Amino acid sequence: MNRNDYDNSLARQARRLEEYVKIVYESVFPQVDQLPVKEIWDAQKIFITGCGDSWLAGIAAKPAFESVTKIETNAPRAIDFSRALSNKNLGYSPNTPLVILISYSGTAARVIECAKRASKYGANTIAITNNPNSPLAENCRYCIHVGLPEDGEYQPGLTTYNASMIALFAIALRIGRIRNKITPLEYEDMKKELLSFVSEAQKKVSEYEERAFETALKWKGLKAEDFIGDYGDYATAFFGSAKVIETFGGYTTYDDSEDWCHINYFLADPEKIGRVVINNESSPSYDRMLETINAVKILKSPCMIVSDAKKEAFPETMEVFTTVKPKYFWMNPLIQHIPFDFVAGYIAALKGETGFRADDERYNSDLAKNRLKSGTQILII
Amino acid sequence: MVFIKDFEITTGKNSLDNITASVNEAIKESGILNGIAVVETAHSTAGILMISAYGKEILDDIVKEMRRIIPARINFSHQDAPEDSAGHIKSALFGSSVSLIVKEGKLLCEGKQDVYFAEYDGPRNRTYSVCVNGEKEG
Amino acid sequence: MAYMETVKLETVYEGMHDVTSDVQEIVKKSGVQEGICVINCNHTTASIIITSFWDKRGHVDIQEELDKLIPMRYDYHHDFDTPTDAAGHIKSAICGTALTLIVHEGRAMLGSSQGLVFCEFDGPRSRKFFVKVIPD
Amino acid sequence: MDHKDYDSELLKQVRNSVKDIRTIAENETFEFIEKCVPPEVAKAIGNILLTGCGDSYCASIATKPIFENAETSTKTGMVPGIPTAAFRNIDFSRFYNTFSGWNPLTLGRNALCAISISGSPARPNEAALRINEHGGTSIAFTANPEGKLAGNCKYVIPMTLPSYGLAPNVTSYYSSVFSLTMFALYLNCCKKNLTKAQAEQSRKDLLKYAEAYDEAVMDRLSKQAFDLAKQWEEDGVDCMDFVGDGADYATAFFGSAKMVEAFGGLTTNDDSEDWCHINFFIKDSDHIGLFVIANEDSPAFSREMETIQTAAAIRKHIAVITDAQESLFPENVTVFRVPKPDSVWMHPLMEHIPMDFVAGYIGVWRGRQPFRNGEEPYCEDVNAARFRASKIRVI
């Protein structure tokens, strides 16, 4: 089995991790530095929303926003923000809440609907997109263009996910700096650390790739993948599950460390389910997740762990991918999805699957094609 | 004869750090007996001040008055952190360099006034320089 | 018999909204000829003041001078909401939120240049104030 | 064989739904709640935090809108209620305000409803200890008033729980959703967002909605579920995904949990928008069953309809739980027509029934023990130490 015969979109993007992060970094920070001071000071609550990977980027960036800006930050589902959110959260004060809306193409109907609802209440809205004259950008007060080359290979991918996260980190740092929650020293250090953390991670990418290919060979025949992660790491878990579905359409499920013990512990054929656990020493639920990992050991499932802790912290039967330990823990979700991205990409290549069922016309009919853009938009006031 | 020495300093928030010792050090090192010593910082949100050497409490008064005159408002035209925007104004108004007379190898203001590094947007890593210009012999 | 009404208005940022006609109308509707008219604005970041209505630019001066006196500093002790809100509380406390006018011959007595102005110190917001006309 | 010929502790619970709700309702009156949490304590609450594990988390999501009084239809002219947040238990215990810090001004106004039927798992107790630590009010919703959780909480609302043998819990879900609903209405009364009459009326309407699941309706749903389950088993459906929005997401989450508990079925759950972005691309579309909750008065109904049409073009096995007309849905979709309640927030109490039936029937056919009781390797985690003996750490 020669790995080079099974190259794939996710693997190619993972190898260019640092390159893309730099492009987005150079593009977003100057734009974010233009965000006006008064509205940043008016924001008493922050919502980050989007669909699919964009929504997950919001969940992944929650720890960053809460640590750096000290403002209550929520990452609701787009459908919940636009339709279910009680309107007591909106319009109670000028320019608040700050609503950050993410859509790479800027055309996702639901996210535009969220932007319209937020604007109706005088909330401050910032779009994160790669298309500055998209309908989303038009419906938002400010637009952060992530600056990725148009023709890049991003689907199925991780580049737009990382791009959204870098833009979110930039906004969080700007808010933290303006509201004096982080000192000028910390601000400069965090900006520098963001790049050095990614370049350190880039050095380990080829090691991840080799080991991930071995895992892919072992896991190719499994019935399903089950992902476990808490809070910010729940996004990394959910992202892994989304990649499985996008690349080879496999069965997956995901949960947090506590609820997994109450529900997914009972899944049938545990030996045929590959578990992917994200557990960082820097996480407040690190000790709880260790207990969950022991329960996984009891089930004798094939298990892969992504962690900033050393291999020795975990049962030896488990495949541990130790990632670079960041100075600021909230940067972990930026790179901790890489190991499993390789696994998903290689399993798909080994199974001969094309991403997004491109070869199956049922998935590419007109109805299927504009399922995200068309559809009724309703304004709940 | 011109002698320039650079210094580094890590400041705190609203800090006023007495840097007279480093000015004397530069003068001694230069060997210059009579002339002037210019103390300057190239940062746009910091400054160099000469403050009476008679009491620490004066420093608190100075910091409070500076903040009263130039409050760290959120509606400055300059779109940066309030302390940063106010810092630019303070630095411009209160000056970022002083020239001190050196007489017989010593500062004229020795014992009466001290030289302070004023941090208007800290904590930060800062640099400043002392340029001693004059003659060595009497 | 006393008569009361609520006036609702949508303010703008640093808005100075002339509400003299609203109040006079309520006094007229009350039918009270001689008595007093109490005006209450129960907000903590807004006020109702009496000032000249001839030159609207004068209203801008009031907001600007208040802003100089009470800058929108970020380091107020009250930092639960926003700096604008913190400064707004002080401006509102200074400018007051309750007024009483004399009603004579069916009208609230105001000087030839006096007008009632609703000052918004933390807008835009939807605001309301109460006018109660009480006969002698 | 007919659906009536099958029985199990799970199916018994589902069939006794209305009877059990009547029993629960008899005890869970406003006077009873008032004795547990006095009005002056209720009035002082400014912020409701709901948390629990598994089904209790579902109950939190299901009843959040009732606390928030976010009645989108202005029928009862309800005014906005209390700011409310529903948390995954680990999120509340270890992450809530951990990075941003607690707001000193609202410490005393936070009230946590810690929900746990037995009161024994570590995490709900950890949550209660945490809110006590941070100056908030802890309220236990538990069927075991002498249990650990009741001991750790300042106030206790004992929940009536008709007992059954070991089985995936459905009755306990009625108990927690109903108790939380009564507490939410009581709270809004104390805070003058609702009149006593409106609260009483809402309670009557809720019971009327439960009663609407009468013999005929339950029999029809049971038969439909039986036929669907048989068809899906014959077609080799080996995975299911569940879609619900807002409070209906609780029903989707609950349904997926029942499948796992009853027979270890592989399930995942999402909302109607995100499903189109992710689960739409699952390859083996002939062997995966989709459940969608789509009620006519739900604010997300328009999106749910679009998602059902999109799914119908690629999937064979689709079931919809709705109070709308069958004719609105594509032919190849099985429509579970359920009664229509007076208020949108009432749906989650009952709309999970069709899925419970399906879990029950498949559970009997596949012959798996509920919660894999006694089965290897699951039973090696003795007495569910994984969540009962988990170390409590209050931060």
PDB file of C-alpha atoms in Angstrom, chain A residues 42-266:
ATOM      1  CA  ASP A  42     -21.270  48.793  23.080  1.00  0.00           C
ATOM      2  CA  ALA A  43     -21.228  44.993  22.629  1.00  0.00           C
ATOM      3  CA  GLN A  44     -22.553  43.404  25.858  1.00  0.00           C
ATOM      4  CA  LYS A  45     -23.151  39.942  24.367  1.00  0.00           C
ATOM      5  CA  ILE A  46     -21.704  38.146  21.322  1.00  0.00           C
ATOM      6  CA  PHE A  47     -23.364  35.637  18.991  1.00  0.00           C
ATOM      7  CA  ILE A  48     -21.387  33.711  16.365  1.00  0.00           C
ATOM      8  CA  THR A  49     -23.433  31.741  13.858  1.00  0.00           C
ATOM      9  CA  GLY A  50     -23.188  29.974  10.518  1.00  0.00           C
ATOM     10  CA  CYS A  51     -23.980  26.606   8.945  1.00  0.00           C
ATOM     11  CA  GLY A  52     -21.946  23.418   8.794  1.00  0.00           C
ATOM     12  CA  ASP A  53     -18.199  24.069   9.178  1.00  0.00           C
ATOM     13  CA  SER A  54     -18.872  27.814   9.721  1.00  0.00           C
ATOM     14  CA  TRP A  55     -21.070  27.032  12.730  1.00  0.00           C
ATOM     15  CA  LEU A  56     -18.380  24.695  14.086  1.00  0.00           C
ATOM     16  CA  ALA A  57     -15.756  27.454  13.741  1.00  0.00           C
ATOM     17  CA  GLY A  58     -17.963  29.534  16.038  1.00  0.00           C
ATOM     18  CA  ILE A  59     -18.108  26.796  18.670  1.00  0.00           C
ATOM     19  CA  ALA A  60     -14.338  26.275  18.346  1.00  0.00           C
ATOM     20  CA  ALA A  61     -13.684  30.014  18.891  1.00  0.00           C
ATOM     21  CA  LYS A  62     -15.940  30.350  21.968  1.00  0.00           C
ATOM     22  CA  PRO A  63     -13.112  29.675  24.466  1.00  0.00           C
ATOM     23  CA  ALA A  64     -10.969  32.281  22.658  1.00  0.00           C
ATOM     24  CA  PHE A  65     -13.732  34.921  22.824  1.00  0.00           C
ATOM     25  CA  GLU A  66     -14.546  34.234  26.475  1.00  0.00           C
ATOM     26  CA  SER A  67     -10.887  34.187  27.569  1.00  0.00           C
ATOM     27  CA  VAL A  68      -9.767  37.251  25.590  1.00  0.00           C
ATOM     28  CA  THR A  69     -12.842  39.516  25.555  1.00  0.00           C
ATOM     29  CA  LYS A  70     -14.472  38.361  28.860  1.00  0.00           C
ATOM     30  CA  ILE A  71     -17.841  38.846  27.099  1.00  0.00           C
ATOM     31  CA  GLU A  72     -20.559  36.165  27.202  1.00  0.00           C
ATOM     32  CA  THR A  73     -20.348  34.462  23.805  1.00  0.00           C
ATOM     33  CA  ASN A  74     -22.870  32.050  22.305  1.00  0.00           C
ATOM     34  CA  ALA A  75     -22.581  29.997  19.111  1.00  0.00           C
ATOM     35  CA  PRO A  76     -26.210  29.084  18.350  1.00  0.00           C
ATOM     36  CA  ARG A  77     -27.336  27.069  15.323  1.00  0.00           C
ATOM     37  CA  ALA A  78     -28.268  29.426  12.440  1.00  0.00           C
ATOM     38  CA  ILE A  79     -31.854  28.124  12.415  1.00  0.00           C
ATOM     39  CA  ASP A  80     -32.112  28.763  16.151  1.00  0.00           C
ATOM     40  CA  PHE A  81     -30.729  32.324  15.896  1.00  0.00           C
ATOM     41  CA  SER A  82     -33.037  33.254  13.017  1.00  0.00           C
ATOM     42  CA  ARG A  83     -36.208  31.476  14.190  1.00  0.00           C
ATOM     43  CA  ALA A  84     -36.168  30.292  17.837  1.00  0.00           C
ATOM     44  CA  LEU A  85     -34.026  32.847  19.735  1.00  0.00           C
ATOM     45  CA  SER A  86     -36.205  34.845  22.146  1.00  0.00           C
ATOM     46  CA  ASN A  87     -36.229  38.450  20.923  1.00  0.00           C
ATOM     47  CA  LYS A  88     -35.438  39.541  24.483  1.00  0.00           C
ATOM     48  CA  ASN A  89     -31.813  38.906  23.399  1.00  0.00           C
ATOM     49  CA  LEU A  90     -32.043  41.526  20.661  1.00  0.00           C
ATOM     50  CA  GLY A  91     -32.470  45.290  20.621  1.00  0.00           C
ATOM     51  CA  TYR A  92     -32.217  45.913  24.370  1.00  0.00           C
ATOM     52  CA  SER A  93     -29.328  48.337  23.888  1.00  0.00           C
ATOM     53  CA  PRO A  94     -27.640  50.137  20.970  1.00  0.00           C
ATOM     54  CA  ASN A  95     -25.203  48.128  18.844  1.00  0.00           C
ATOM     55  CA  THR A  96     -25.680  44.972  20.900  1.00  0.00           C
ATOM     56  CA  PRO A  97     -25.471  42.037  20.695  1.00  0.00           C
ATOM     57  CA  LEU A  98     -22.469  41.822  18.400  1.00  0.00           C
ATOM     58  CA  VAL A  99     -23.444  39.179  15.837  1.00  0.00           C
ATOM     59  CA  ILE A 100     -20.705  37.542  13.764  1.00  0.00           C
ATOM     60  CA  LEU A 101     -22.078  35.694  10.733  1.00  0.00           C
ATOM     61  CA  ILE A 102     -19.887  33.243   8.851  1.00  0.00           C
ATOM     62  CA  SER A 103     -20.455  31.944   5.334  1.00  0.00           C
ATOM     63  CA  TYR A 104     -17.519  31.268   3.004  1.00  0.00           C
ATOM     64  CA  SER A 105     -19.608  31.934  -0.105  1.00  0.00           C
ATOM     65  CA  GLY A 106     -21.813  34.540   1.592  1.00  0.00           C
ATOM     66  CA  THR A 107     -24.888  32.998  -0.004  1.00  0.00           C
ATOM     67  CA  ALA A 108     -26.243  30.628   2.707  1.00  0.00           C
ATOM     68  CA  ALA A 109     -29.916  31.637   2.997  1.00  0.00           C
ATOM     69  CA  ARG A 110     -30.192  30.975   6.715  1.00  0.00           C
ATOM     70  CA  VAL A 111     -27.139  33.063   7.600  1.00  0.00           C
ATOM     71  CA  ILE A 112     -28.495  35.975   5.539  1.00  0.00           C
ATOM     72  CA  GLU A 113     -31.779  35.560   7.413  1.00  0.00           C
ATOM     73  CA  CYS A 114     -29.829  35.817  10.710  1.00  0.00           C
ATOM     74  CA  ALA A 115     -28.077  38.981   9.468  1.00  0.00           C
ATOM     75  CA  LYS A 116     -31.428  40.587   8.577  1.00  0.00           C
ATOM     76  CA  ARG A 117     -32.960  39.723  11.942  1.00  0.00           C
ATOM     77  CA  ALA A 118     -29.938  41.073  13.834  1.00  0.00           C
ATOM     78  CA  SER A 119     -29.882  44.309  11.810  1.00  0.00           C
ATOM     79  CA  LYS A 120     -33.623  44.809  12.376  1.00  0.00           C
ATOM     80  CA  TYR A 121     -32.833  45.178  16.104  1.00  0.00           C
ATOM     81  CA  GLY A 122     -29.876  47.548  15.596  1.00  0.00           C
ATOM     82  CA  ALA A 123     -27.360  44.855  16.500  1.00  0.00           C
ATOM     83  CA  ASN A 124     -23.809  45.259  15.230  1.00  0.00           C
ATOM     84  CA  THR A 125     -23.207  42.660  12.496  1.00  0.00           C
ATOM     85  CA  ILE A 126     -19.854  41.475  11.128  1.00  0.00           C
ATOM     86  CA  ALA A 127     -19.723  39.085   8.173  1.00  0.00           C
ATOM     87  CA  ILE A 128     -16.811  36.682   7.721  1.00  0.00           C
ATOM     88  CA  THR A 129     -16.732  35.572   4.085  1.00  0.00           C
ATOM     89  CA  ASN A 130     -14.493  35.113   1.075  1.00  0.00           C
ATOM     90  CA  ASN A 131     -16.903  37.109  -1.111  1.00  0.00           C
ATOM     91  CA  PRO A 132     -17.095  40.762   0.039  1.00  0.00           C
ATOM     92  CA  ASN A 133     -19.956  41.636  -2.382  1.00  0.00           C
ATOM     93  CA  SER A 134     -22.098  38.640  -1.471  1.00  0.00           C
ATOM     94  CA  PRO A 135     -25.686  39.023  -0.170  1.00  0.00           C
ATOM     95  CA  LEU A 136     -24.401  38.278   3.367  1.00  0.00           C
ATOM     96  CA  ALA A 137     -21.834  41.090   3.212  1.00  0.00           C
ATOM     97  CA  GLU A 138     -24.525  43.473   1.944  1.00  0.00           C
ATOM     98  CA  ASN A 139     -26.718  42.657   4.948  1.00  0.00           C
ATOM     99  CA  CYS A 140     -23.968  43.245   7.506  1.00  0.00           C
ATOM    100  CA  ARG A 141     -22.469  46.469   8.835  1.00  0.00           C
ATOM    101  CA  TYR A 142     -18.877  45.217   8.481  1.00  0.00           C
ATOM    102  CA  CYS A 143     -17.305  42.522   6.344  1.00  0.00           C
ATOM    103  CA  ILE A 144     -14.076  40.639   6.985  1.00  0.00           C
ATOM    104  CA  HIS A 145     -12.757  39.162   3.742  1.00  0.00           C
ATOM    105  CA  VAL A 146     -10.671  36.071   4.571  1.00  0.00           C
ATOM    106  CA  GLY A 147      -8.707  36.559   1.343  1.00  0.00           C
ATOM    107  CA  LEU A 148      -8.345  32.963   0.146  1.00  0.00           C
ATOM    108  CA  PRO A 149      -7.476  32.578  -3.547  1.00  0.00           C
ATOM    109  CA  GLU A 150     -10.733  31.963  -5.444  1.00  0.00           C
ATOM    110  CA  ASP A 151      -9.489  28.964  -7.388  1.00  0.00           C
ATOM    111  CA  GLY A 152      -8.127  27.022  -4.387  1.00  0.00           C
ATOM    112  CA  GLU A 153      -9.198  23.456  -3.677  1.00  0.00           C
ATOM    113  CA  TYR A 154     -11.289  23.793  -0.520  1.00  0.00           C
ATOM    114  CA  GLN A 155     -14.083  21.210  -0.740  1.00  0.00           C
ATOM    115  CA  PRO A 156     -14.178  18.817   1.041  1.00  0.00           C
ATOM    116  CA  GLY A 157     -11.767  20.661   3.198  1.00  0.00           C
ATOM    117  CA  LEU A 158     -10.385  22.302   6.285  1.00  0.00           C
ATOM    118  CA  THR A 159      -9.022  25.540   4.799  1.00  0.00           C
ATOM    119  CA  THR A 160     -12.262  27.561   5.007  1.00  0.00           C
ATOM    120  CA  TYR A 161     -12.795  26.232   8.575  1.00  0.00           C
ATOM    121  CA  ASN A 162      -9.325  27.445   9.595  1.00  0.00           C
ATOM    122  CA  ALA A 163      -9.882  30.709   7.723  1.00  0.00           C
ATOM    123  CA  SER A 164     -13.074  31.408   9.726  1.00  0.00           C
ATOM    124  CA  MET A 165     -11.238  30.574  12.958  1.00  0.00           C
ATOM    125  CA  ILE A 166      -8.312  32.906  12.200  1.00  0.00           C
ATOM    126  CA  ALA A 167     -10.788  35.707  11.412  1.00  0.00           C
ATOM    127  CA  LEU A 168     -12.644  34.976  14.678  1.00  0.00           C
ATOM    128  CA  PHE A 169      -9.393  34.988  16.679  1.00  0.00           C
ATOM    129  CA  ALA A 170      -8.482  38.328  15.059  1.00  0.00           C
ATOM    130  CA  ILE A 171     -11.858  39.829  16.091  1.00  0.00           C
ATOM    131  CA  ALA A 172     -11.514  38.441  19.619  1.00  0.00           C
ATOM    132  CA  LEU A 173      -8.027  39.932  19.988  1.00  0.00           C
ATOM    133  CA  ARG A 174      -9.226  43.305  18.655  1.00  0.00           C
ATOM    134  CA  ILE A 175     -12.131  43.361  21.161  1.00  0.00           C
ATOM    135  CA  GLY A 176      -9.933  42.204  24.044  1.00  0.00           C
ATOM    136  CA  ARG A 177      -7.328  44.845  23.190  1.00  0.00           C
ATOM    137  CA  ILE A 178      -9.862  47.698  22.784  1.00  0.00           C
ATOM    138  CA  ARG A 179     -11.731  46.786  25.996  1.00  0.00           C
ATOM    139  CA  ASN A 180      -8.463  46.573  27.894  1.00  0.00           C
ATOM    140  CA  LYS A 181      -9.080  42.954  28.891  1.00  0.00           C
ATOM    141  CA  ILE A 182      -5.653  41.958  27.553  1.00  0.00           C
ATOM    142  CA  THR A 183      -2.577  44.136  27.936  1.00  0.00           C
ATOM    143  CA  PRO A 184      -0.733  45.476  24.900  1.00  0.00           C
ATOM    144  CA  LEU A 185       2.028  42.962  25.701  1.00  0.00           C
ATOM    145  CA  GLU A 186      -0.404  40.049  25.654  1.00  0.00           C
ATOM    146  CA  TYR A 187      -2.015  41.362  22.451  1.00  0.00           C
ATOM    147  CA  GLU A 188       1.301  41.398  20.573  1.00  0.00           C
ATOM    148  CA  ASP A 189       2.298  38.040  22.084  1.00  0.00           C
ATOM    149  CA  MET A 190      -0.996  36.363  21.107  1.00  0.00           C
ATOM    150  CA  LYS A 191      -0.698  37.612  17.523  1.00  0.00           C
ATOM    151  CA  LYS A 192       2.870  36.317  17.318  1.00  0.00           C
ATOM    152  CA  GLU A 193       1.961  33.062  19.066  1.00  0.00           C
ATOM    153  CA  LEU A 194      -0.813  32.370  16.550  1.00  0.00           C
ATOM    154  CA  LEU A 195       1.734  32.154  13.718  1.00  0.00           C
ATOM    155  CA  SER A 196       4.483  30.373  15.662  1.00  0.00           C
ATOM    156  CA  PHE A 197       1.973  27.819  17.018  1.00  0.00           C
ATOM    157  CA  VAL A 198       0.849  26.986  13.477  1.00  0.00           C
ATOM    158  CA  SER A 199       4.406  26.793  12.143  1.00  0.00           C
ATOM    159  CA  GLU A 200       5.322  24.412  15.007  1.00  0.00           C
ATOM    160  CA  ALA A 201       2.295  22.316  14.124  1.00  0.00           C
ATOM    161  CA  GLN A 202       3.290  22.388  10.453  1.00  0.00           C
ATOM    162  CA  LYS A 203       6.533  20.631  11.353  1.00  0.00           C
ATOM    163  CA  LYS A 204       4.585  17.657  12.713  1.00  0.00           C
ATOM    164  CA  VAL A 205       2.138  17.425   9.787  1.00  0.00           C
ATOM    165  CA  SER A 206       4.126  14.822   7.862  1.00  0.00           C
ATOM    166  CA  GLU A 207       4.387  12.663  11.024  1.00  0.00           C
ATOM    167  CA  TYR A 208       0.606  12.928  11.493  1.00  0.00           C
ATOM    168  CA  GLU A 209       0.118  12.013   7.832  1.00  0.00           C
ATOM    169  CA  GLU A 210       2.153   8.824   7.983  1.00  0.00           C
ATOM    170  CA  ARG A 211       0.512   7.583  11.183  1.00  0.00           C
ATOM    171  CA  ALA A 212      -2.953   8.656   9.979  1.00  0.00           C
ATOM    172  CA  PHE A 213      -2.504   6.587   6.819  1.00  0.00           C
ATOM    173  CA  GLU A 214      -1.817   3.502   9.007  1.00  0.00           C
ATOM    174  CA  THR A 215      -4.963   4.277  11.018  1.00  0.00           C
ATOM    175  CA  ALA A 216      -6.950   4.721   7.794  1.00  0.00           C
ATOM    176  CA  LEU A 217      -5.841   1.277   6.611  1.00  0.00           C
ATOM    177  CA  LYS A 218      -7.024  -0.248   9.917  1.00  0.00           C
ATOM    178  CA  TRP A 219     -10.263   1.759  10.167  1.00  0.00           C
ATOM    179  CA  LYS A 220     -11.315   1.518   6.506  1.00  0.00           C
ATOM    180  CA  GLY A 221     -13.702  -1.415   7.216  1.00  0.00           C
ATOM    181  CA  LEU A 222     -15.237  -0.077  10.410  1.00  0.00           C
ATOM    182  CA  LYS A 223     -19.012   0.375  10.760  1.00  0.00           C
ATOM    183  CA  ALA A 224     -18.818   3.971  12.037  1.00  0.00           C
ATOM    184  CA  GLU A 225     -16.709   6.680  13.704  1.00  0.00           C
ATOM    185  CA  ASP A 226     -17.757   8.108  17.100  1.00  0.00           C
ATOM    186  CA  PHE A 227     -16.242  11.434  18.145  1.00  0.00           C
ATOM    187  CA  ILE A 228     -15.959  12.780  21.715  1.00  0.00           C
ATOM    188  CA  GLY A 229     -14.942  16.316  22.708  1.00  0.00           C
ATOM    189  CA  ASP A 230     -15.967  19.024  25.202  1.00  0.00           C
ATOM    190  CA  TYR A 231     -16.892  22.670  24.555  1.00  0.00           C
ATOM    191  CA  GLY A 232     -14.302  24.050  22.082  1.00  0.00           C
ATOM    192  CA  ASP A 233     -13.045  20.507  21.440  1.00  0.00           C
ATOM    193  CA  TYR A 234     -16.680  19.461  20.735  1.00  0.00           C
ATOM    194  CA  ALA A 235     -16.249  21.500  17.530  1.00  0.00           C
ATOM    195  CA  THR A 236     -13.115  19.498  16.634  1.00  0.00           C
ATOM    196  CA  ALA A 237     -15.099  16.295  17.290  1.00  0.00           C
ATOM    197  CA  PHE A 238     -18.135  17.425  15.249  1.00  0.00           C
ATOM    198  CA  PHE A 239     -15.770  18.612  12.463  1.00  0.00           C
ATOM    199  CA  GLY A 240     -14.219  15.143  12.229  1.00  0.00           C
ATOM    200  CA  SER A 241     -17.694  13.644  11.905  1.00  0.00           C
ATOM    201  CA  ALA A 242     -18.582  16.147   9.163  1.00  0.00           C
ATOM    202  CA  LYS A 243     -15.398  15.208   7.225  1.00  0.00           C
ATOM    203  CA  VAL A 244     -16.303  11.516   7.359  1.00  0.00           C
ATOM    204  CA  ILE A 245     -19.671  12.313   5.794  1.00  0.00           C
ATOM    205  CA  GLU A 246     -18.301  14.767   3.193  1.00  0.00           C
ATOM    206  CA  THR A 247     -15.372  12.581   2.049  1.00  0.00           C
ATOM    207  CA  PHE A 248     -16.837   9.057   1.996  1.00  0.00           C
ATOM    208  CA  GLY A 249     -20.387   9.507   3.396  1.00  0.00           C
ATOM    209  CA  GLY A 250     -19.784   7.086   6.285  1.00  0.00           C
ATOM    210  CA  TYR A 251     -21.880   6.701   9.421  1.00  0.00           C
ATOM    211  CA  THR A 252     -20.780   8.849  12.366  1.00  0.00           C
ATOM    212  CA  THR A 253     -21.966  10.201  15.692  1.00  0.00           C
ATOM    213  CA  TYR A 254     -20.525  12.634  18.254  1.00  0.00           C
ATOM    214  CA  ASP A 255     -21.027  13.639  21.900  1.00  0.00           C
ATOM    215  CA  ASP A 256     -19.333  15.237  24.924  1.00  0.00           C
ATOM    216  CA  SER A 257     -17.425  13.402  27.663  1.00  0.00           C
ATOM    217  CA  GLU A 258     -20.390  13.221  30.078  1.00  0.00           C
ATOM    218  CA  ASP A 259     -23.312  12.471  27.763  1.00  0.00           C
ATOM    219  CA  TRP A 260     -21.231   9.862  25.911  1.00  0.00           C
ATOM    220  CA  CYS A 261     -21.256   7.812  29.126  1.00  0.00           C
ATOM    221  CA  HIS A 262     -25.029   8.080  29.293  1.00  0.00           C
ATOM    222  CA  ILE A 263     -25.871   7.409  25.627  1.00  0.00           C
ATOM    223  CA  ASN A 264     -23.201   6.462  23.052  1.00  0.00           C
ATOM    224  CA  TYR A 265     -21.590   4.036  25.514  1.00  0.00           C
ATOM    225  CA  PHE A 266     -24.506   1.721  24.622  1.00  0.00           C
TER     226      PHE A 266
END
